[in-house]
Tab-separated table of C-alpha atoms in Angstrom:
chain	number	residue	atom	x	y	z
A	1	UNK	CA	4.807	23.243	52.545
A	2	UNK	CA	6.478	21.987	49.239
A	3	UNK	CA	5.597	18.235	50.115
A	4	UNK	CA	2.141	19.355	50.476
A	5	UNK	CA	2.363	20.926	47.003
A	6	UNK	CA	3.851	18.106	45.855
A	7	UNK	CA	0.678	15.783	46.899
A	8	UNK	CA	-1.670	18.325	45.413
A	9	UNK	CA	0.299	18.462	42.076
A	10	UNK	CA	0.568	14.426	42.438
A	11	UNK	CA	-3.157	14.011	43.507
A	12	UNK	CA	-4.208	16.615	41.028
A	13	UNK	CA	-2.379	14.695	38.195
A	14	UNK	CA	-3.790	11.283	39.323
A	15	UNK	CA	-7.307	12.508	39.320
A	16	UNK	CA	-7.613	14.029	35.745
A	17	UNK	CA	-6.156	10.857	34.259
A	18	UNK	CA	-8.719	8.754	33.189
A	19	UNK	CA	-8.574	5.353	34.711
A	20	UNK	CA	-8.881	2.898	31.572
A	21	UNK	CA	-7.155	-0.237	33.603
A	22	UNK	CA	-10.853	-1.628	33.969
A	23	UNK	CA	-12.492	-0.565	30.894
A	24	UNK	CA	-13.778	-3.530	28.726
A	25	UNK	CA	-14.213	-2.621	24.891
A	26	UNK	CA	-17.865	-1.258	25.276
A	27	UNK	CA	-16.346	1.427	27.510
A	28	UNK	CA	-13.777	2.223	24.659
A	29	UNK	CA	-16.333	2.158	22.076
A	30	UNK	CA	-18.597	4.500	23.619
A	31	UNK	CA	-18.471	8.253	22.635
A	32	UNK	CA	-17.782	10.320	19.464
A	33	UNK	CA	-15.107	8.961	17.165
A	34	UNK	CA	-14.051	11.367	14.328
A	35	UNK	CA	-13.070	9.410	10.956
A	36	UNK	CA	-9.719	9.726	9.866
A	37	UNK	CA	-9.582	7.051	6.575
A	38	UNK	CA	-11.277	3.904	5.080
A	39	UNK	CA	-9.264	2.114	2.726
A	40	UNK	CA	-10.538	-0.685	0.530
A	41	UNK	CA	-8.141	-3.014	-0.797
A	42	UNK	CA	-9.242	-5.021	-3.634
A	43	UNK	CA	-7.822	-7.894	-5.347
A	44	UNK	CA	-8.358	-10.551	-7.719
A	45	UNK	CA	-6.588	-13.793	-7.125
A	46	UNK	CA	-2.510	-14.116	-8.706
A	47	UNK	CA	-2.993	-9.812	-9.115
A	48	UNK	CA	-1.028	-8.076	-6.569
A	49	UNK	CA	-4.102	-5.946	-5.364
A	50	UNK	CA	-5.219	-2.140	-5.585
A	51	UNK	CA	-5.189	-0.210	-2.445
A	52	UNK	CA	-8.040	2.388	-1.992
A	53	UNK	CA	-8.093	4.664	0.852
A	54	UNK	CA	-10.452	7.729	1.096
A	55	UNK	CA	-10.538	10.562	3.570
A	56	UNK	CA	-13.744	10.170	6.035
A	57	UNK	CA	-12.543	13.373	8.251
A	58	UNK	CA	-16.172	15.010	7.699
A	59	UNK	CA	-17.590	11.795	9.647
A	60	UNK	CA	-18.584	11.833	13.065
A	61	UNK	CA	-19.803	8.611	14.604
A	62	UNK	CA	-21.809	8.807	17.766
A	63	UNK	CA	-21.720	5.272	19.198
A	64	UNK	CA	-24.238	5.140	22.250
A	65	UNK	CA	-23.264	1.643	24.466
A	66	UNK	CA	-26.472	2.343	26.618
A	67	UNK	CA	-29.363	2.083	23.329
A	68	UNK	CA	-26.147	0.126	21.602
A	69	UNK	CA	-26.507	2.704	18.251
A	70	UNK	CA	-24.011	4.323	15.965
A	71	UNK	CA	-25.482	6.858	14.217
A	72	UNK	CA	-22.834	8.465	11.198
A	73	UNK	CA	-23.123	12.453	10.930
A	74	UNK	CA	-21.712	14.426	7.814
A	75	UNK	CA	-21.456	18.074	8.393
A	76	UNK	CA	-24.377	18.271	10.590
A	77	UNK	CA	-26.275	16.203	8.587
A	78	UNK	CA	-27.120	12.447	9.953
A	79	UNK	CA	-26.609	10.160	6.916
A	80	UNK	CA	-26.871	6.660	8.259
A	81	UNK	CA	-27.575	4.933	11.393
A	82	UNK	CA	-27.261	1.457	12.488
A	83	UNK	CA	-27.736	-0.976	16.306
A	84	UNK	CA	-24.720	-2.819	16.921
A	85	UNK	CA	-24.049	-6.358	18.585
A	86	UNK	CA	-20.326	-6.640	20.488
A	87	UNK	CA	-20.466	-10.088	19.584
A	88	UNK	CA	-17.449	-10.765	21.914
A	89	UNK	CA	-14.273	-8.306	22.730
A	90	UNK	CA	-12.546	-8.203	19.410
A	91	UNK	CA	-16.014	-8.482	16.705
A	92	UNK	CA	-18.753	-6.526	16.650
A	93	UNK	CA	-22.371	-6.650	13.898
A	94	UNK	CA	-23.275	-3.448	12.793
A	95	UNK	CA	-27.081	-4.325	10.708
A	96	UNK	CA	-29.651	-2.132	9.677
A	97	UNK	CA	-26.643	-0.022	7.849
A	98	UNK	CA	-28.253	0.348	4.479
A	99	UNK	CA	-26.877	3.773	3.645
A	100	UNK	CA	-22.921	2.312	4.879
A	101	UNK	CA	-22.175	1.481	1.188
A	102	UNK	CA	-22.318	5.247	0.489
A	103	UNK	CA	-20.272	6.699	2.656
A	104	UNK	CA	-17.652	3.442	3.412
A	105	UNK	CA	-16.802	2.882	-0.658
A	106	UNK	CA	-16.413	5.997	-2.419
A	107	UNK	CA	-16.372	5.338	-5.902
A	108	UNK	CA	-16.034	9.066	-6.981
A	109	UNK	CA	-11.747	8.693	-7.441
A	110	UNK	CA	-11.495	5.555	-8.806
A	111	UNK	CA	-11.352	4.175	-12.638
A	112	UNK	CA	-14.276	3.417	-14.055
A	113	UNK	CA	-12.657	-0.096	-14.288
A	114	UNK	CA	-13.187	-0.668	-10.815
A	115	UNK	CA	-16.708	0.287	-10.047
A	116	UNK	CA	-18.495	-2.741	-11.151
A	117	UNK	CA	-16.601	-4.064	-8.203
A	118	UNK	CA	-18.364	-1.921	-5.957
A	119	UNK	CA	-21.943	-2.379	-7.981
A	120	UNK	CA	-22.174	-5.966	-7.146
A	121	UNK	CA	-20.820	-5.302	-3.831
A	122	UNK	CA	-23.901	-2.578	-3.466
A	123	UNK	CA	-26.300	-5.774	-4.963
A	124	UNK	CA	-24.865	-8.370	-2.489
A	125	UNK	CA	-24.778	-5.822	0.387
A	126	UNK	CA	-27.472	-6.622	3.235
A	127	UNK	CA	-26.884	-3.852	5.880
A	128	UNK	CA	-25.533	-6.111	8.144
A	129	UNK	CA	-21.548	-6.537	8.754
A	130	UNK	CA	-19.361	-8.180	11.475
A	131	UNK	CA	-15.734	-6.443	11.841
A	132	UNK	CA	-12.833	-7.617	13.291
A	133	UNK	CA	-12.180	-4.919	15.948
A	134	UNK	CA	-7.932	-5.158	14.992
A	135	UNK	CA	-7.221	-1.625	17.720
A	136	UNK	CA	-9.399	-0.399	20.294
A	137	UNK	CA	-8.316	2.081	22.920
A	138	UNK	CA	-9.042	5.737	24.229
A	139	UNK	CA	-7.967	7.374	21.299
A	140	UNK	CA	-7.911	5.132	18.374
A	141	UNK	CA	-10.483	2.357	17.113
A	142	UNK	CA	-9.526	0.264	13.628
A	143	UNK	CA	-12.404	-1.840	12.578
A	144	UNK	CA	-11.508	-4.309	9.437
A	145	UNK	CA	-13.650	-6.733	7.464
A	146	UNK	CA	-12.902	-9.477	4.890
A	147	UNK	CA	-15.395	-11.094	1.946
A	148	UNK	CA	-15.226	-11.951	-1.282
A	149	UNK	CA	-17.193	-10.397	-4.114
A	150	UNK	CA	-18.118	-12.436	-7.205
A	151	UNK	CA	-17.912	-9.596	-9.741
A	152	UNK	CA	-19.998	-10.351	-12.753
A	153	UNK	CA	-18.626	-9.355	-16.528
A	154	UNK	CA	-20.551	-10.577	-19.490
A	155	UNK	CA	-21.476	-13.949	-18.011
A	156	UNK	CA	-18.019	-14.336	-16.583
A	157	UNK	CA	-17.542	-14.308	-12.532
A	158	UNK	CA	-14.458	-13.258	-11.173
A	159	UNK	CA	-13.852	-13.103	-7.605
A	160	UNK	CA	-12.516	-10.166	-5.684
A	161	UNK	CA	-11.481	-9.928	-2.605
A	162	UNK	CA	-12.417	-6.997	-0.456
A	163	UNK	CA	-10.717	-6.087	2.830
A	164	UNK	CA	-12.124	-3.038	4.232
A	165	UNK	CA	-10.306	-0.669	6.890
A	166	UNK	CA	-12.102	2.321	8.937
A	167	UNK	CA	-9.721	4.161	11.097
A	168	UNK	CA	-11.192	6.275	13.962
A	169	UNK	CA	-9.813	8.683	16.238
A	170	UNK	CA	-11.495	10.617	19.810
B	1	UNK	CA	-13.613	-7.775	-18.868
B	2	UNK	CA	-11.206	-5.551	-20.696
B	3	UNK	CA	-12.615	-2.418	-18.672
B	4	UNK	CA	-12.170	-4.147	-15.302
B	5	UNK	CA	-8.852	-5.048	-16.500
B	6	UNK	CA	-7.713	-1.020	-17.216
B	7	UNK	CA	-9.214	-0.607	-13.981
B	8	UNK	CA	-6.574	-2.850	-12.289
B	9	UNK	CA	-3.886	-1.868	-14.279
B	10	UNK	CA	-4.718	1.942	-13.249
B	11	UNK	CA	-4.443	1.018	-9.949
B	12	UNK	CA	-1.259	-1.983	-10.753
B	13	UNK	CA	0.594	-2.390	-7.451
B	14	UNK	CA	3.982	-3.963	-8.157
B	15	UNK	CA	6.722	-1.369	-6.988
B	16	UNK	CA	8.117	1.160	-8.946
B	17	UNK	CA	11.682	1.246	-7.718
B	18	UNK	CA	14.000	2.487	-9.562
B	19	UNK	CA	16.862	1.039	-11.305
B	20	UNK	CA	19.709	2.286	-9.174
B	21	UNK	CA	22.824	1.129	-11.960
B	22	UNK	CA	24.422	1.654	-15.067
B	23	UNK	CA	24.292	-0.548	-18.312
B	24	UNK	CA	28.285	-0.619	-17.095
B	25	UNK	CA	29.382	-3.819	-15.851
B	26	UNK	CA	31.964	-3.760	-13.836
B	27	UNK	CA	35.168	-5.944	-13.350
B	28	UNK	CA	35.557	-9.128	-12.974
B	29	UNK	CA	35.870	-10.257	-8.698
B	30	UNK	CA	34.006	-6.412	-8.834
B	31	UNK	CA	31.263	-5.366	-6.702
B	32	UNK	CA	29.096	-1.846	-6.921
B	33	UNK	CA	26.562	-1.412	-3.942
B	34	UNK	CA	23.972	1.308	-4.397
B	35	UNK	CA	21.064	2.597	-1.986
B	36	UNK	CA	18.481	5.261	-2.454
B	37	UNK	CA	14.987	6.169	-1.825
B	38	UNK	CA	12.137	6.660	-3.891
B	39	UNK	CA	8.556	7.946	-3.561
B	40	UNK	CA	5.567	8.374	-6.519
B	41	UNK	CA	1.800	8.349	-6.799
B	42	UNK	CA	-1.101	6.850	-9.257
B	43	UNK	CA	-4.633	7.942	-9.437
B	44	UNK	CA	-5.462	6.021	-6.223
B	45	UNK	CA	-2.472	5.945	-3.918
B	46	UNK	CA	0.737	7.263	-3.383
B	47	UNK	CA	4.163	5.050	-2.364
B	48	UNK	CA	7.488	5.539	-0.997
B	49	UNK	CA	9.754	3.029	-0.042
B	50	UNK	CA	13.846	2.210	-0.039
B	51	UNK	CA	16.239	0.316	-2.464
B	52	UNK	CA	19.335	-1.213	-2.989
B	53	UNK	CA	21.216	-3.115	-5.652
B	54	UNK	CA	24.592	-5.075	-5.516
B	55	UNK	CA	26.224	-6.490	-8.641
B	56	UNK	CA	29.247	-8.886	-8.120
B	57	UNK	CA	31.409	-9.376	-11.236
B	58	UNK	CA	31.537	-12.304	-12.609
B	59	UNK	CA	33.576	-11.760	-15.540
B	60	UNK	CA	34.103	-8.552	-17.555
B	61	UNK	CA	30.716	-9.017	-19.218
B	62	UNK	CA	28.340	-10.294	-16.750
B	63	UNK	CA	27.670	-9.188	-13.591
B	64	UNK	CA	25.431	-11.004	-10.802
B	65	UNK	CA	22.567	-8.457	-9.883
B	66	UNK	CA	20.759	-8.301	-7.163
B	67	UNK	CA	18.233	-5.224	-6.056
B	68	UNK	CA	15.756	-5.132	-3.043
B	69	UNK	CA	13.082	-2.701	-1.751
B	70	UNK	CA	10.889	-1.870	0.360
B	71	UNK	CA	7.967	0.696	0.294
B	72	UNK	CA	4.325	1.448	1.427
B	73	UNK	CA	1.093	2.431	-0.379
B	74	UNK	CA	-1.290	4.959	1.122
B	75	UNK	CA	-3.085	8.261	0.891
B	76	UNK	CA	-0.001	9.958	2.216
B	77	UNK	CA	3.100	9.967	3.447
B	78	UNK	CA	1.421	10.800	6.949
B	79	UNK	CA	-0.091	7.789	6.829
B	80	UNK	CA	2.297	5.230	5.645
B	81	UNK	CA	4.371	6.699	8.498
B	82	UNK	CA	1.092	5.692	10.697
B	83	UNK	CA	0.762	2.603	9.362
B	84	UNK	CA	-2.299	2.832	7.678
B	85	UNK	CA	-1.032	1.427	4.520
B	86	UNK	CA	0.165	-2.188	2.374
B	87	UNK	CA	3.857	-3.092	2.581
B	88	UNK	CA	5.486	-4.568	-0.537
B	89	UNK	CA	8.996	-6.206	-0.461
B	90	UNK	CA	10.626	-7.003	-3.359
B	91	UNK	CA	13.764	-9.563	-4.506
B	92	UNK	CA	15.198	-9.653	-8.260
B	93	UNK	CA	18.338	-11.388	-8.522
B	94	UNK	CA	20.211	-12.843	-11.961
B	95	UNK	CA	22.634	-12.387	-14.191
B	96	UNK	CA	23.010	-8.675	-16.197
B	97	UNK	CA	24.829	-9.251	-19.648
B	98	UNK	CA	26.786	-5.785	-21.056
B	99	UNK	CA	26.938	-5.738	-24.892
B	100	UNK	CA	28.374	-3.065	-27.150
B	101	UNK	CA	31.298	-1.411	-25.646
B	102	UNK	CA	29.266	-1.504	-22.128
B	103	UNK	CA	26.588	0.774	-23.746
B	104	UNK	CA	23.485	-1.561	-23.625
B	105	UNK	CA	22.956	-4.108	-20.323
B	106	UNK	CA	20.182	-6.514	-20.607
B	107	UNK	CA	19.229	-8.238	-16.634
B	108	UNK	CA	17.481	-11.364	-16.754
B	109	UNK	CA	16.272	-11.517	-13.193
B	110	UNK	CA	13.831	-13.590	-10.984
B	111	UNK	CA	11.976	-11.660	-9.080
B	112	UNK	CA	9.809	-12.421	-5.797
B	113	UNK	CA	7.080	-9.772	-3.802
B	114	UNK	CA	5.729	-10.537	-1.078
B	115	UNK	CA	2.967	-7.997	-0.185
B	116	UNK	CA	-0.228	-7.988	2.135
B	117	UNK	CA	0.101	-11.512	3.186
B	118	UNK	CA	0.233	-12.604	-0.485
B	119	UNK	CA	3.853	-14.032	-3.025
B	120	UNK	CA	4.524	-13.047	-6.383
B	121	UNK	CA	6.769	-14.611	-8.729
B	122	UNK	CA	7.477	-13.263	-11.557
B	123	UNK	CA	10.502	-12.629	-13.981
B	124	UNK	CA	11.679	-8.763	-14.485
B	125	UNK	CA	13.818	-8.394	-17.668
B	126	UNK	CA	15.010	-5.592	-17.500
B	127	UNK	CA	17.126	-3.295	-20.677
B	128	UNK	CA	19.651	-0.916	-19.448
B	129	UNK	CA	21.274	2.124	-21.824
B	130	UNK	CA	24.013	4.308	-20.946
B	131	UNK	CA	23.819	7.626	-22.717
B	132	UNK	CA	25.713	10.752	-22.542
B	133	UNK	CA	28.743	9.359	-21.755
B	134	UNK	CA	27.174	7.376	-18.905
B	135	UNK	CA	26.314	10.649	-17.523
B	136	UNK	CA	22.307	8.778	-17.729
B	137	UNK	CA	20.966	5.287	-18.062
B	138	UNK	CA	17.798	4.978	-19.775
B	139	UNK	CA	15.943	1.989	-18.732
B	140	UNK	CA	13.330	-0.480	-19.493
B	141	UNK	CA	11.362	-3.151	-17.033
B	142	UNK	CA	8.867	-5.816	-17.482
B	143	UNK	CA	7.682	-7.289	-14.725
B	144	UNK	CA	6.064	-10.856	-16.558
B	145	UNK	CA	4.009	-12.364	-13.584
B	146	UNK	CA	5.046	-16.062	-13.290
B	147	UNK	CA	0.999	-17.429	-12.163
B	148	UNK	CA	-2.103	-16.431	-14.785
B	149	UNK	CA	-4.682	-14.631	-13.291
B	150	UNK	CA	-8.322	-14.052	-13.786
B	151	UNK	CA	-8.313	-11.211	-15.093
B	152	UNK	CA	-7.639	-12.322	-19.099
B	153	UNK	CA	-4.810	-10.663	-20.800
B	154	UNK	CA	-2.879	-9.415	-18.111
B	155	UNK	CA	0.621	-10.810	-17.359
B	156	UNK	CA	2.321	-8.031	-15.658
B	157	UNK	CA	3.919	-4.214	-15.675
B	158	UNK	CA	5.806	-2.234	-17.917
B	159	UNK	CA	8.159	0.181	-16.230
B	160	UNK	CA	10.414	3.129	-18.354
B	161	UNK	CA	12.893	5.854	-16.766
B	162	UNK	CA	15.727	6.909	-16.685
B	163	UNK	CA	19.113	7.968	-14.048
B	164	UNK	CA	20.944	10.724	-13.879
B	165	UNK	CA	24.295	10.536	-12.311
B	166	UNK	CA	26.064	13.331	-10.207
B	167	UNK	CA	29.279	13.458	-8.992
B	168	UNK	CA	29.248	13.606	-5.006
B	169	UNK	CA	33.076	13.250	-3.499
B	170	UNK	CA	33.801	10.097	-4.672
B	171	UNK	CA	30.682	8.479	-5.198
B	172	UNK	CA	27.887	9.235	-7.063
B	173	UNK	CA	24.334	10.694	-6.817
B	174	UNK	CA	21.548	9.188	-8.602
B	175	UNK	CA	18.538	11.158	-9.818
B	176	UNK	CA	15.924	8.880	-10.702
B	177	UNK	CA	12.536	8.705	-13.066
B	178	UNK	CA	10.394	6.102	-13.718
B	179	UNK	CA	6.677	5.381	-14.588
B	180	UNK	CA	4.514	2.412	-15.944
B	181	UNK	CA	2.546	4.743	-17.417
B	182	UNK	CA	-0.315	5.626	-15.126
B	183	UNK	CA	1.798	6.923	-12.242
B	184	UNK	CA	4.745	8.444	-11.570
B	185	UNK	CA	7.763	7.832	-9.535
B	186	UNK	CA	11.080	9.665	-8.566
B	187	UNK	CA	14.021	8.188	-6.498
B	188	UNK	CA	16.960	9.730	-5.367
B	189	UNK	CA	19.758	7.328	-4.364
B	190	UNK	CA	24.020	7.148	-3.633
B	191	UNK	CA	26.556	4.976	-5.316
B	192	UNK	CA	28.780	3.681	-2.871
């Protein structure tokens, strides 16, 4: 009688794990991910960089692997939507994400010194983005992205770099 | 220009360590070790990181300093302990001359930060001021970065505080202050 418990318990246990051994990342990235953070880090070149992170935890972002969509609700309300291309297991394009640049850079904390960094980026942005996909597993999913943004300043150009981090959590 | 530049100096990312000594050199052959920890925020982001200094003696005057740290900028401590933040490490090591009766120290460091995949040299002079009968050291950093960048006119940090020192056993406790203006920063550290 207790080995027979013991193989329910056992079998019980085996059978509510999931089994992720043969997932590939389009099983991972399918589902609801709730945002945790995006930080922007921004630097010019020889300037040791400003670090910008803002709290996405009102995001939700449904990503559908069969119609290959990720549609980005805020409290209820569906603020952008975009079709995605898993370009191979670690990149992935995102296009057709015009509304991204509101919810992915928010300008609202930062010095006023900083926001004509994200006004050209807004200019030069084309709703279409390839991240690096740096973690991917049940849980957790860390997309990252790296470009340079000419910022311009009374007919000077100054290049910034922009490396942008989403964290996302199930 | 000049607005994008306040907007990076709002935001300036060099540490903010503390100055974990007094203007006090010590003895010749002498060595003083101290550690703390430290932790601060700007507008944007907060940081906490680890120090150290040791100062050899090399005569009764001048001392060879030498501090380190280590710290992490992100929206909270939560998430530096996550990972979801920029490491900095930081080097300064030179000479630190004492001058009237031990009251006044000034350190003529080089300094090096390394800090997300990028190097900074830069040289960190650095005034020291015992006060209250070395009870507190009042000091004064500028952190000159060695390579111009685009951003005309800037050329590195400014960083004021002050220690207070405690008696613990037979050390000492170090209460710590400091701010470059636009954030600010608190360490607590040991003499040992």
């Amino acid at each position: 009688m207790k080995q027979f418990f013991i193989l329910i318990i056992a079998a019980g246990g085996l059978m509510s794990c999931d089994r992720t051994e043969n997932w590939t990342t389009i099983d991972f990235l399918s589902g609801t991910w709730e945002g945790q953070e995006i930080t922007n880090y921004i630097k010019i070149q020889s300037y040791p960089g400003a670090l910008t992170p803002h709290s996405t935890a009102h995001l939700l972002n449904s990503i559908d692997t069969t119609n290959n969509t990720s549609t980005i609700d805020s409290a209820g309300v569906v603020i952008d939507e975009s079709n995605f291309l898993l370009l191979n297991e670690t990149q992935m394009t995102f296009s057709g994400t015009d509304q991204t640049i509101n919810w992915a850079f928010d300008t609202e904390p930062l010095p006023a010194g900083l926001e004509p960094i994200f006004d050209s980026l807004r200019v030069l942005f084309s709703g279409e983005q390839t991240f690096d996909i740096q973690l991917l597993n049940r849980k957790e999913c860390i997309l990252y992205f790296d470009t340079i943004v000419p910022v311009y300043y009374a007919g000077t150009v100054v290049n910034v770099e922009l490396r942008h981090t989403q964290y996302w959590q199930k | 220009m000049l607005i994008l530049f306040v907007g990076f100096a709002l935001s300036s990312c060099f540490t903010i360590h503390p100055e974990m000594q007094h203007a006090r050199s010590i003895d010749k052959g002498g060595r003083y070790y101290s550690v703390g920890a430290f932790g601060g925020a700007n507008v944007l982001v907060q940081s906490y990181g680890v120090a150290g200094v040791y100062n050899y003696g090399l005569t009764d005057k001048i001392d060879w300093s030498t501090d380190g740290s280590f710290s992490v900028q992100a929206s909270s401590l939560k998430r530096a302990f996550q990972g979801f933040g920029v490491n900095q490490y930081n080097l300064s090591t030179g000479p630190k001359f004492s001058m009237l009766n031990n009251r006044l120290a000034l350190r003529l460091p080089a300094t090096i930060t390394f800090t997300a995949d990028d190097l900074f040299l830069s040289t960190s002079p650095t005034l020291l001021w015992d006060v209250a009968d070395e009870k507190a050291t009042l000091f004064l950093r500028y952190n000159r970065l060695y390579e111009r960048n685009a951003i005309e006119g800037y050329s590195g940090d400014l960083i004021f505080g002050f220690n207070y020192f405690v008696p613990f056993y037979s050390d000492q406790l170090i209460i710590s202050i400091q701010s470059n203006g636009l954030g600010l920063y608190g360490g607590v550290g040991l003499t040992l």
